[in-house]
mmCIF file of C-alpha atoms in Angstrom:
data_model
loop_
_atom_site.group_PDB
_atom_site.id
_atom_site.type_symbol
_atom_site.label_atom_id
_atom_site.label_comp_id
_atom_site.label_asym_id
_atom_site.label_seq_id
_atom_site.Cartn_x
_atom_site.Cartn_y
_atom_site.Cartn_z
ATOM 1 C CA UNK Y 1152 60.002 39.417 81.399
ATOM 2 C CA UNK Y 1153 56.945 40.386 79.321
ATOM 3 C CA UNK Y 1154 56.286 44.122 79.155
ATOM 4 C CA UNK Y 1155 52.768 45.201 80.177
ATOM 5 C CA UNK Y 1156 50.446 46.320 77.387
ATOM 6 C CA UNK Y 1157 49.052 49.820 77.161
ATOM 7 C CA UNK Y 1158 45.742 48.512 78.530
ATOM 8 C CA UNK Y 1159 47.478 47.443 81.726
ATOM 9 C CA UNK Y 1160 48.895 50.904 82.454
ATOM 10 C CA UNK Y 1161 47.190 53.581 84.545
ATOM 11 C CA UNK Y 1162 48.583 57.129 84.900
ATOM 12 C CA UNK Y 1163 49.683 57.798 88.494
ATOM 13 C CA UNK Y 1164 50.358 61.235 90.004
ATOM 14 C CA UNK Y 1165 52.721 60.923 92.957
ATOM 15 C CA UNK Y 1166 53.214 63.499 95.711
ATOM 16 C CA UNK Y 1167 56.427 64.587 94.003
ATOM 17 C CA UNK Y 1168 54.707 65.075 90.659
ATOM 18 C CA UNK Y 1169 51.795 66.898 92.301
ATOM 19 C CA UNK Y 1170 54.263 69.337 93.872
ATOM 20 C CA UNK Y 1171 56.052 69.739 90.520
ATOM 21 C CA UNK Y 1172 52.712 70.496 88.871
ATOM 22 C CA UNK Y 1173 51.855 73.118 91.509
ATOM 23 C CA UNK Y 1174 55.171 74.890 90.915
ATOM 24 C CA UNK Y 1175 54.804 74.589 87.126
ATOM 25 C CA UNK Y 1176 51.298 76.087 87.061
ATOM 26 C CA UNK Y 1177 51.718 78.396 90.084
ATOM 27 C CA UNK Y 1178 49.875 77.996 93.382
ATOM 28 C CA UNK Y 1179 47.331 80.766 92.816
ATOM 29 C CA UNK Y 1180 46.671 79.772 89.205
ATOM 30 C CA UNK Y 1181 46.125 76.115 90.072
ATOM 31 C CA UNK Y 1182 43.682 77.152 92.815
ATOM 32 C CA UNK Y 1183 41.764 79.282 90.297
ATOM 33 C CA UNK Y 1184 41.695 76.466 87.750
ATOM 34 C CA UNK Y 1185 40.516 73.840 90.263
ATOM 35 C CA UNK Y 1186 37.825 76.268 91.489
ATOM 36 C CA UNK Y 1187 36.598 76.625 87.901
ATOM 37 C CA UNK Y 1188 36.275 72.842 87.556
ATOM 38 C CA UNK Y 1189 34.417 72.618 90.887
ATOM 39 C CA UNK Y 1190 32.016 75.377 89.862
ATOM 40 C CA UNK Y 1191 31.426 73.679 86.491
ATOM 41 C CA UNK Y 1192 30.451 70.471 88.265
ATOM 42 C CA UNK Y 1193 28.151 72.282 90.721
ATOM 43 C CA UNK Y 1194 26.351 73.555 87.610
ATOM 44 C CA UNK Y 1195 25.918 69.899 86.542
ATOM 45 C CA UNK Y 1196 24.721 68.877 90.023
ATOM 46 C CA UNK Y 1197 21.714 66.858 88.899
ATOM 47 C CA UNK Y 1198 23.892 64.520 86.800
ATOM 48 C CA UNK Y 1199 25.841 63.201 89.778
ATOM 49 C CA UNK Y 1200 25.282 60.221 92.013
ATOM 50 C CA UNK Y 1201 25.096 61.722 95.484
ATOM 51 C CA UNK Y 1202 25.548 59.872 98.728
ATOM 52 C CA UNK Y 1203 27.019 60.767 102.125
ATOM 53 C CA UNK Y 1204 30.557 59.483 102.503
ATOM 54 C CA UNK Y 1205 31.053 55.981 103.867
ATOM 55 C CA UNK Y 1206 32.788 56.418 107.219
ATOM 56 C CA UNK Y 1207 34.497 54.023 109.613
ATOM 57 C CA UNK Y 1208 34.936 55.708 112.987
ATOM 58 C CA UNK Y 1209 37.326 54.730 115.767
ATOM 59 C CA UNK Y 1210 38.318 56.260 119.094
ATOM 60 C CA UNK Y 1211 41.249 58.031 117.433
ATOM 61 C CA UNK Y 1212 39.859 59.128 114.074
ATOM 62 C CA UNK Y 1213 37.903 58.254 110.982
ATOM 63 C CA UNK Y 1214 38.588 56.572 107.621
ATOM 64 C CA UNK Y 1215 36.232 57.453 104.765
ATOM 65 C CA UNK Y 1216 35.408 56.646 101.160
ATOM 66 C CA UNK Y 1217 33.841 59.387 99.025
ATOM 67 C CA UNK Y 1218 32.358 58.108 95.735
ATOM 68 C CA UNK Y 1219 30.408 59.769 92.926
ATOM 69 C CA UNK Y 1220 29.774 59.564 89.169
ATOM 70 C CA UNK Y 1221 28.412 61.846 86.467
ATOM 71 C CA UNK Y 1222 27.444 58.868 84.295
ATOM 72 C CA UNK Y 1223 30.576 59.037 82.149
ATOM 73 C CA UNK Y 1224 33.342 58.985 84.767
ATOM 74 C CA UNK Y 1225 33.389 57.502 88.254
ATOM 75 C CA UNK Y 1226 35.577 58.818 91.043
ATOM 76 C CA UNK Y 1227 36.304 58.071 94.650
ATOM 77 C CA UNK Y 1228 38.628 59.309 97.364
ATOM 78 C CA UNK Y 1229 40.051 57.438 100.331
ATOM 79 C CA UNK Y 1230 40.700 59.868 103.176
ATOM 80 C CA UNK Y 1231 41.385 59.703 106.893
ATOM 81 C CA UNK Y 1232 41.087 62.215 109.706
ATOM 82 C CA UNK Y 1233 43.229 61.546 112.786
ATOM 83 C CA UNK Y 1234 43.793 64.716 114.867
ATOM 84 C CA UNK Y 1235 46.184 62.906 117.244
ATOM 85 C CA UNK Y 1236 48.585 62.188 114.370
ATOM 86 C CA UNK Y 1237 50.437 65.501 114.490
ATOM 87 C CA UNK Y 1238 51.723 64.687 117.984
ATOM 88 C CA UNK Y 1239 53.255 61.541 116.453
ATOM 89 C CA UNK Y 1240 54.859 63.375 113.536
ATOM 90 C CA UNK Y 1241 52.130 62.308 111.086
ATOM 91 C CA UNK Y 1242 49.582 64.161 108.944
ATOM 92 C CA UNK Y 1243 46.059 64.569 110.332
ATOM 93 C CA UNK Y 1244 44.674 63.941 106.845
ATOM 94 C CA UNK Y 1245 46.027 61.699 104.091
ATOM 95 C CA UNK Y 1246 44.241 60.739 100.899
ATOM 96 C CA UNK Y 1247 44.415 59.190 97.461
ATOM 97 C CA UNK Y 1248 41.846 59.037 94.678
ATOM 98 C CA UNK Y 1249 40.884 57.259 91.492
ATOM 99 C CA UNK Y 1250 39.009 58.229 88.348
ATOM 100 C CA UNK Y 1251 37.506 55.537 86.095
ATOM 101 C CA UNK Y 1252 35.673 55.227 82.779
ATOM 102 C CA UNK Y 1253 32.052 54.201 83.402
ATOM 103 C CA UNK Y 1254 31.755 52.448 80.005
ATOM 104 C CA UNK Y 1255 34.614 49.992 80.595
ATOM 105 C CA UNK Y 1256 35.057 50.253 84.351
ATOM 106 C CA UNK Y 1257 38.776 50.731 83.769
ATOM 107 C CA UNK Y 1258 40.667 53.232 85.932
ATOM 108 C CA UNK Y 1259 42.031 56.190 83.962
ATOM 109 C CA UNK Y 1260 43.875 57.985 86.796
ATOM 110 C CA UNK Y 1261 45.297 57.210 90.225
ATOM 111 C CA UNK Y 1262 46.498 60.186 92.232
ATOM 112 C CA UNK Y 1263 47.754 61.259 95.619
ATOM 113 C CA UNK Y 1264 45.108 63.456 97.215
ATOM 114 C CA UNK Y 1265 46.673 64.684 100.442
ATOM 115 C CA UNK Y 1266 47.918 67.793 98.640
ATOM 116 C CA UNK Y 1267 45.050 67.766 96.164
ATOM 117 C CA UNK Y 1268 42.459 67.711 98.976
ATOM 118 C CA UNK Y 1269 44.061 70.803 100.511
ATOM 119 C CA UNK Y 1270 43.919 72.504 97.110
ATOM 120 C CA UNK Y 1271 40.313 71.530 96.353
ATOM 121 C CA UNK Y 1272 39.086 72.415 99.856
ATOM 122 C CA UNK Y 1273 40.613 75.878 99.595
ATOM 123 C CA UNK Y 1274 39.369 76.314 96.030
ATOM 124 C CA UNK Y 1275 35.841 75.369 97.127
ATOM 125 C CA UNK Y 1276 35.911 77.845 100.028
ATOM 126 C CA UNK Y 1277 36.996 80.704 97.775
ATOM 127 C CA UNK Y 1278 34.557 79.771 95.012
ATOM 128 C CA UNK Y 1279 31.738 79.859 97.577
ATOM 129 C CA UNK Y 1280 33.013 83.152 99.026
ATOM 130 C CA UNK Y 1281 32.861 84.638 95.528
ATOM 131 C CA UNK Y 1282 29.098 84.082 95.668
ATOM 132 C CA UNK Y 1283 28.416 84.759 99.368
ATOM 133 C CA UNK Y 1284 31.027 87.065 100.920
ATOM 134 C CA UNK Y 1285 30.426 90.835 101.142
ATOM 135 C CA UNK Y 1286 31.553 92.533 97.942
ATOM 136 C CA UNK Y 1287 35.062 93.912 98.224
ATOM 137 C CA UNK Y 1288 36.041 91.657 101.145
ATOM 138 C CA UNK Y 1289 39.735 92.257 101.808
ATOM 139 C CA UNK Y 1290 40.336 90.812 105.295
ATOM 140 C CA UNK Y 1291 39.902 87.265 106.606
ATOM 141 C CA UNK Y 1292 40.274 85.850 110.099
ATOM 142 C CA UNK Y 1293 41.922 82.422 109.848
ATOM 143 C CA UNK Y 1294 41.156 80.557 113.073
ATOM 144 C CA UNK Y 1295 43.053 77.283 113.064
ATOM 145 C CA UNK Y 1296 46.499 77.606 111.476
ATOM 146 C CA UNK Y 1297 47.227 73.985 110.601
ATOM 147 C CA UNK Y 1298 47.879 72.329 107.241
ATOM 148 C CA UNK Y 1299 44.900 73.934 105.473
ATOM 149 C CA UNK Y 1300 45.441 77.559 106.531
ATOM 150 C CA UNK Y 1301 47.915 78.748 103.885
ATOM 151 C CA UNK Y 1302 45.890 77.156 101.079
ATOM 152 C CA UNK Y 1303 42.700 78.837 102.324
ATOM 153 C CA UNK Y 1304 44.407 82.220 102.462
ATOM 154 C CA UNK Y 1305 45.960 81.982 99.005
ATOM 155 C CA UNK Y 1306 42.736 80.725 97.424
ATOM 156 C CA UNK Y 1307 40.881 83.738 98.826
ATOM 157 C CA UNK Y 1308 43.657 85.990 97.507
ATOM 158 C CA UNK Y 1309 43.578 84.400 94.055
ATOM 159 C CA UNK Y 1310 39.811 84.205 93.615
ATOM 160 C CA UNK Y 1311 38.267 87.150 95.527
ATOM 161 C CA UNK Y 1312 41.256 89.480 95.935
ATOM 162 C CA UNK Y 1313 41.917 89.039 99.670
ATOM 163 C CA UNK Y 1314 44.656 91.362 100.940
ATOM 164 C CA UNK Y 1315 44.865 90.739 104.712
ATOM 165 C CA UNK Y 1316 44.748 87.666 106.918
ATOM 166 C CA UNK Y 1317 44.530 87.678 110.720
ATOM 167 C CA UNK Y 1318 45.811 84.422 112.227
ATOM 168 C CA UNK Y 1319 44.906 82.671 115.460
ATOM 169 C CA UNK Y 1320 45.573 79.158 116.730
ATOM 170 C CA UNK Y 1321 45.508 77.688 120.211
ATOM 171 C CA UNK Y 1322 49.092 76.586 119.435
ATOM 172 C CA UNK Y 1323 51.290 79.684 118.844
ATOM 173 C CA UNK Y 1324 53.769 77.524 116.909
ATOM 174 C CA UNK Y 1325 51.105 76.839 114.283
ATOM 175 C CA UNK Y 1326 50.491 80.571 113.884
ATOM 176 C CA UNK Y 1327 54.248 81.211 113.554
ATOM 177 C CA UNK Y 1328 54.460 78.499 110.892
ATOM 178 C CA UNK Y 1329 51.550 79.919 108.910
ATOM 179 C CA UNK Y 1330 52.836 83.501 109.152
ATOM 180 C CA UNK Y 1331 56.282 82.382 108.004
ATOM 181 C CA UNK Y 1332 54.894 80.477 105.026
ATOM 182 C CA UNK Y 1333 52.733 83.428 103.953
ATOM 183 C CA UNK Y 1334 55.373 86.103 104.541
ATOM 184 C CA UNK Y 1335 56.351 86.464 100.871
ATOM 185 C CA UNK Y 1336 53.050 85.511 99.250
ATOM 186 C CA UNK Y 1337 51.630 88.998 98.729
ATOM 187 C CA UNK Y 1338 49.190 89.090 101.629
ATOM 188 C CA UNK Y 1339 49.431 91.149 104.822
ATOM 189 C CA UNK Y 1340 49.671 88.853 107.853
ATOM 190 C CA UNK Y 1341 48.720 89.731 111.441
ATOM 191 C CA UNK Y 1342 49.354 87.247 114.271
ATOM 192 C CA UNK Y 1343 46.663 87.419 116.938
ATOM 193 C CA UNK Y 1344 46.596 86.283 120.564
ATOM 194 C CA UNK Y 1345 42.868 85.496 120.738
ATOM 195 C CA UNK Y 1346 40.062 84.601 118.320
ATOM 196 C CA UNK Y 1347 38.323 87.847 119.339
ATOM 197 C CA UNK Y 1348 41.372 89.799 118.151
ATOM 198 C CA UNK Y 1349 41.540 87.799 114.915
ATOM 199 C CA UNK Y 1350 37.998 88.653 113.825
ATOM 200 C CA UNK Y 1351 38.406 92.414 114.321
ATOM 201 C CA UNK Y 1352 37.778 94.129 110.981
ATOM 202 C CA UNK Y 1353 37.412 90.837 109.086
ATOM 203 C CA UNK Y 1354 34.643 90.409 106.538
ATOM 204 C CA UNK Y 1355 35.332 86.654 106.233
ATOM 205 C CA UNK Y 1356 35.703 84.379 109.279
ATOM 206 C CA UNK Y 1357 37.239 80.988 108.497
ATOM 207 C CA UNK Y 1358 37.267 78.276 111.151
ATOM 208 C CA UNK Y 1359 39.404 75.219 110.455
ATOM 209 C CA UNK Y 1360 40.329 73.365 113.626
ATOM 210 C CA UNK Y 1361 41.184 69.699 113.953
ATOM 211 C CA UNK Y 1362 39.930 68.393 117.290
ATOM 212 C CA UNK Y 1363 37.213 65.766 116.918
ATOM 213 C CA UNK Y 1364 34.833 67.295 119.456
ATOM 214 C CA UNK Y 1365 32.041 69.814 119.806
ATOM 215 C CA UNK Y 1366 33.827 73.112 120.396
ATOM 216 C CA UNK Y 1367 32.849 76.778 120.409
ATOM 217 C CA UNK Y 1368 35.491 78.467 118.292
ATOM 218 C CA UNK Y 1369 33.091 81.323 117.588
ATOM 219 C CA UNK Y 1370 30.538 82.236 120.257
ATOM 220 C CA UNK Y 1371 27.299 83.983 119.341
ATOM 221 C CA UNK Y 1372 28.359 87.371 120.700
ATOM 222 C CA UNK Y 1373 31.559 87.357 118.601
ATOM 223 C CA UNK Y 1374 29.754 87.495 115.263
ATOM 224 C CA UNK Y 1375 28.243 90.744 114.085
ATOM 225 C CA UNK Y 1376 26.127 91.554 111.046
ATOM 226 C CA UNK Y 1377 27.420 91.593 107.495
ATOM 227 C CA UNK Y 1378 30.093 88.896 107.605
ATOM 228 C CA UNK Y 1379 30.641 85.624 105.765
ATOM 229 C CA UNK Y 1380 31.577 82.608 107.878
ATOM 230 C CA UNK Y 1381 33.541 79.849 106.176
ATOM 231 C CA UNK Y 1382 33.112 76.953 108.641
ATOM 232 C CA UNK Y 1383 35.151 74.071 107.281
ATOM 233 C CA UNK Y 1384 36.499 72.330 110.384
ATOM 234 C CA UNK Y 1385 33.404 70.239 111.067
ATOM 235 C CA UNK Y 1386 33.543 67.049 109.021
ATOM 236 C CA UNK Y 1387 32.173 64.231 111.168
ATOM 237 C CA UNK Y 1388 29.469 63.516 113.759
ATOM 238 C CA UNK Y 1389 30.218 65.099 117.118
ATOM 239 C CA UNK Y 1390 32.605 67.730 115.702
ATOM 240 C CA UNK Y 1391 31.457 71.346 115.493
ATOM 241 C CA UNK Y 1392 33.040 74.801 115.829
ATOM 242 C CA UNK Y 1393 30.218 77.348 116.074
ATOM 243 C CA UNK Y 1394 27.710 78.273 118.761
ATOM 244 C CA UNK Y 1395 24.182 77.282 117.737
ATOM 245 C CA UNK Y 1396 23.062 80.893 118.175
ATOM 246 C CA UNK Y 1397 25.165 81.915 115.182
ATOM 247 C CA UNK Y 1398 23.365 79.416 112.957
ATOM 248 C CA UNK Y 1399 20.009 80.772 114.089
ATOM 249 C CA UNK Y 1400 20.979 84.286 112.915
ATOM 250 C CA UNK Y 1401 22.686 83.237 109.687
ATOM 251 C CA UNK Y 1402 21.612 82.080 106.262
ATOM 252 C CA UNK Y 1403 23.287 78.680 105.968
ATOM 253 C CA UNK Y 1404 24.612 77.258 102.682
ATOM 254 C CA UNK Y 1405 25.695 73.651 102.237
ATOM 255 C CA UNK Y 1406 27.007 71.205 99.664
ATOM 256 C CA UNK Y 1407 24.769 68.138 100.186
ATOM 257 C CA UNK Y 1408 22.247 68.469 103.045
ATOM 258 C CA UNK Y 1409 21.997 64.741 103.739
ATOM 259 C CA UNK Y 1410 25.713 64.681 104.567
ATOM 260 C CA UNK Y 1411 25.963 68.089 106.241
ATOM 261 C CA UNK Y 1412 23.141 67.325 108.678
ATOM 262 C CA UNK Y 1413 25.234 64.387 109.920
ATOM 263 C CA UNK Y 1414 28.676 66.006 109.898
ATOM 264 C CA UNK Y 1415 28.413 69.791 109.726
ATOM 265 C CA UNK Y 1416 27.566 72.635 112.054
ATOM 266 C CA UNK Y 1417 23.866 72.022 111.416
ATOM 267 C CA UNK Y 1418 24.061 68.658 113.205
ATOM 268 C CA UNK Y 1419 23.322 70.854 116.252
ATOM 269 C CA UNK Y 1420 19.995 71.927 114.768
ATOM 270 C CA UNK Y 1421 16.617 70.283 114.110
ATOM 271 C CA UNK Y 1422 16.298 68.063 111.047
ATOM 272 C CA UNK Y 1423 14.133 70.668 109.314
ATOM 273 C CA UNK Y 1424 16.542 73.565 109.930
ATOM 274 C CA UNK Y 1425 16.479 75.536 106.645
ATOM 275 C CA UNK Y 1426 19.549 75.492 104.397
ATOM 276 C CA UNK Y 1427 20.304 76.462 100.807
ATOM 277 C CA UNK Y 1428 22.323 74.186 98.534
ATOM 278 C CA UNK Y 1429 25.249 75.900 96.818
ATOM 279 C CA UNK Y 1430 24.430 74.516 93.382
ATOM 280 C CA UNK Y 1431 21.129 76.407 93.541
ATOM 281 C CA UNK Y 1432 22.974 79.671 94.207
ATOM 282 C CA UNK Y 1433 25.537 79.048 91.468
ATOM 283 C CA UNK Y 1434 22.774 78.367 88.924
ATOM 284 C CA UNK Y 1435 20.860 81.466 90.043
ATOM 285 C CA UNK Y 1436 17.885 79.472 91.322
ATOM 286 C CA UNK Y 1437 18.238 80.716 94.918
ATOM 287 C CA UNK Y 1438 19.697 83.977 96.298
ATOM 288 C CA UNK Y 1439 23.113 84.077 97.930
ATOM 289 C CA UNK Y 1440 24.056 87.332 99.661
ATOM 290 C CA UNK Y 1441 21.105 89.702 99.583
ATOM 291 C CA UNK Y 1442 22.310 92.697 101.597
ATOM 292 C CA UNK Y 1443 25.130 94.182 103.667
ATOM 293 C CA UNK Y 1444 23.623 93.143 107.019
ATOM 294 C CA UNK Y 1445 23.178 89.459 106.233
ATOM 295 C CA UNK Y 1446 25.338 86.803 107.895
ATOM 296 C CA UNK Y 1447 26.119 84.087 105.368
ATOM 297 C CA UNK Y 1448 27.520 80.805 106.597
ATOM 298 C CA UNK Y 1449 29.076 78.110 104.424
ATOM 299 C CA UNK Y 1450 28.822 74.868 106.407
ATOM 300 C CA UNK Y 1451 31.484 73.102 104.337
ATOM 301 C CA UNK Y 1452 32.168 69.456 105.157
ATOM 302 C CA UNK Y 1453 33.683 68.482 101.811
ATOM 303 C CA UNK Y 1454 31.710 66.495 99.243
ATOM 304 C CA UNK Y 1455 32.632 63.836 96.694
ATOM 305 C CA UNK Y 1456 31.834 65.989 93.659
ATOM 306 C CA UNK Y 1457 34.655 68.361 94.677
ATOM 307 C CA UNK Y 1458 37.120 65.466 94.678
ATOM 308 C CA UNK Y 1459 35.710 64.331 91.332
ATOM 309 C CA UNK Y 1460 36.286 67.841 89.954
ATOM 310 C CA UNK Y 1461 39.855 67.911 91.274
ATOM 311 C CA UNK Y 1462 40.627 64.488 89.801
ATOM 312 C CA UNK Y 1463 39.065 65.539 86.484
ATOM 313 C CA UNK Y 1464 41.269 68.636 86.500
ATOM 314 C CA UNK Y 1465 44.417 66.629 87.231
ATOM 315 C CA UNK Y 1466 43.573 64.113 84.503
ATOM 316 C CA UNK Y 1467 43.225 66.930 81.963
ATOM 317 C CA UNK Y 1468 46.382 68.683 83.189
ATOM 318 C CA UNK Y 1469 48.741 65.688 83.232
ATOM 319 C CA UNK Y 1470 47.614 63.857 80.079
ATOM 320 C CA UNK Y 1471 50.584 63.694 77.701
ATOM 321 C CA UNK Y 1472 52.921 65.335 80.222
ATOM 322 C CA UNK Y 1473 55.755 64.174 82.462
ATOM 323 C CA UNK Y 1474 53.775 64.986 85.610
ATOM 324 C CA UNK Y 1475 52.648 61.367 85.908
ATOM 325 C CA UNK Y 1476 54.050 57.883 85.569
ATOM 326 C CA UNK Y 1477 52.471 54.697 84.233
ATOM 327 C CA UNK Y 1478 51.636 51.972 86.748
ATOM 328 C CA UNK Y 1479 51.151 48.345 85.718
ATOM 329 C CA UNK Y 1480 47.807 48.025 87.529
ATOM 330 C CA UNK Y 1481 45.465 46.027 85.310
ATOM 331 C CA UNK Y 1482 45.781 42.443 84.145
ATOM 332 C CA UNK Y 1483 45.556 42.250 80.350
ATOM 333 C CA UNK Y 1484 45.640 38.607 79.146
ATOM 334 C CA UNK Y 1485 45.692 37.880 75.405
ATOM 335 C CA UNK Y 1486 42.353 36.125 75.913
ATOM 336 C CA UNK Y 1487 40.168 38.038 78.409
ATOM 337 C CA UNK Y 1488 38.756 34.692 79.577
ATOM 338 C CA UNK Y 1489 42.195 33.179 80.279
ATOM 339 C CA UNK Y 1490 43.507 35.028 83.324
ATOM 340 C CA UNK Y 1491 44.939 31.790 84.754
ATOM 341 C CA UNK Y 1492 46.815 31.108 81.531
ATOM 342 C CA UNK Y 1493 48.445 34.545 81.735
ATOM 343 C CA UNK Y 1494 49.687 33.709 85.217
ATOM 344 C CA UNK Y 1495 51.069 30.361 84.054
ATOM 345 C CA UNK Y 1496 52.859 31.833 81.035
ATOM 346 C CA UNK Y 1497 54.458 34.552 83.190
ATOM 347 C CA UNK Y 1498 56.544 31.843 84.932
ATOM 348 C CA UNK Y 1499 58.556 31.414 81.768
#
């Protein structure tokens, strides 16, 4: 059997190798490093192709493609969102992604992104909180204690110095799971019986629930002045977590307005509802947090540039290492015009 040429091989990062990499680098360090890559790409915002994700909705969930390019590399992520899956012993979200060279069109990396999406989502939240949360924020309410909750907590610890997390979930088993996983991670954990209890004394309120419906996880009267809301559960049309009254009192920050107006909390508001894009804050073109009384709200739905940043980070981290394997993915005939001849010769 003929061995594939180097041109046929594409580095692949499996789930196992992604977990090995996380342990090798350290969970908090890898979150910091991914956040740095995401922030770097927000500073290059104008270079990127930007389009809302391509979504295929069904009665039970959604399947999406999230593409972008900076002109030199092209990336996309395949991702699903099926809240009913956990009752069947399956993940709500699964994903994989690809990075390619724009000049040749050849893929340069294929990677699992179920774990990587959790890492990049948490890294994005904490990077944004660094710019928007009250200075010295030490306590976060984590409402929704599913697969994302531990990553969110540890990213806030690693990037802004969070010390305390107050957990609430409609399912007490999810809260027990999250508390158990965080018990030796250097953060003080409080299990709460209601969302009202969870937000007591918290400077950051994170909502991350899974149900694909318009819900009121935080009502208007629950949110006082001077907090930062990290609303990351909304990610498709018809799915929200916050009362509209909160949005009316808050300064709202988004990734890409054209996508967030379809999928985020602001889908509840008029098309001209004012928002600030995070890249403008990061570049110093627009203000973030102005005073201690302000309510800042990150309406985070997840955007393709963040996946691009995460894939770019993984490519740089695994190149020349044993954290990836080579897949025979690309046909490489001796004569580029003779693909059929390559097939025929392989029979021998």
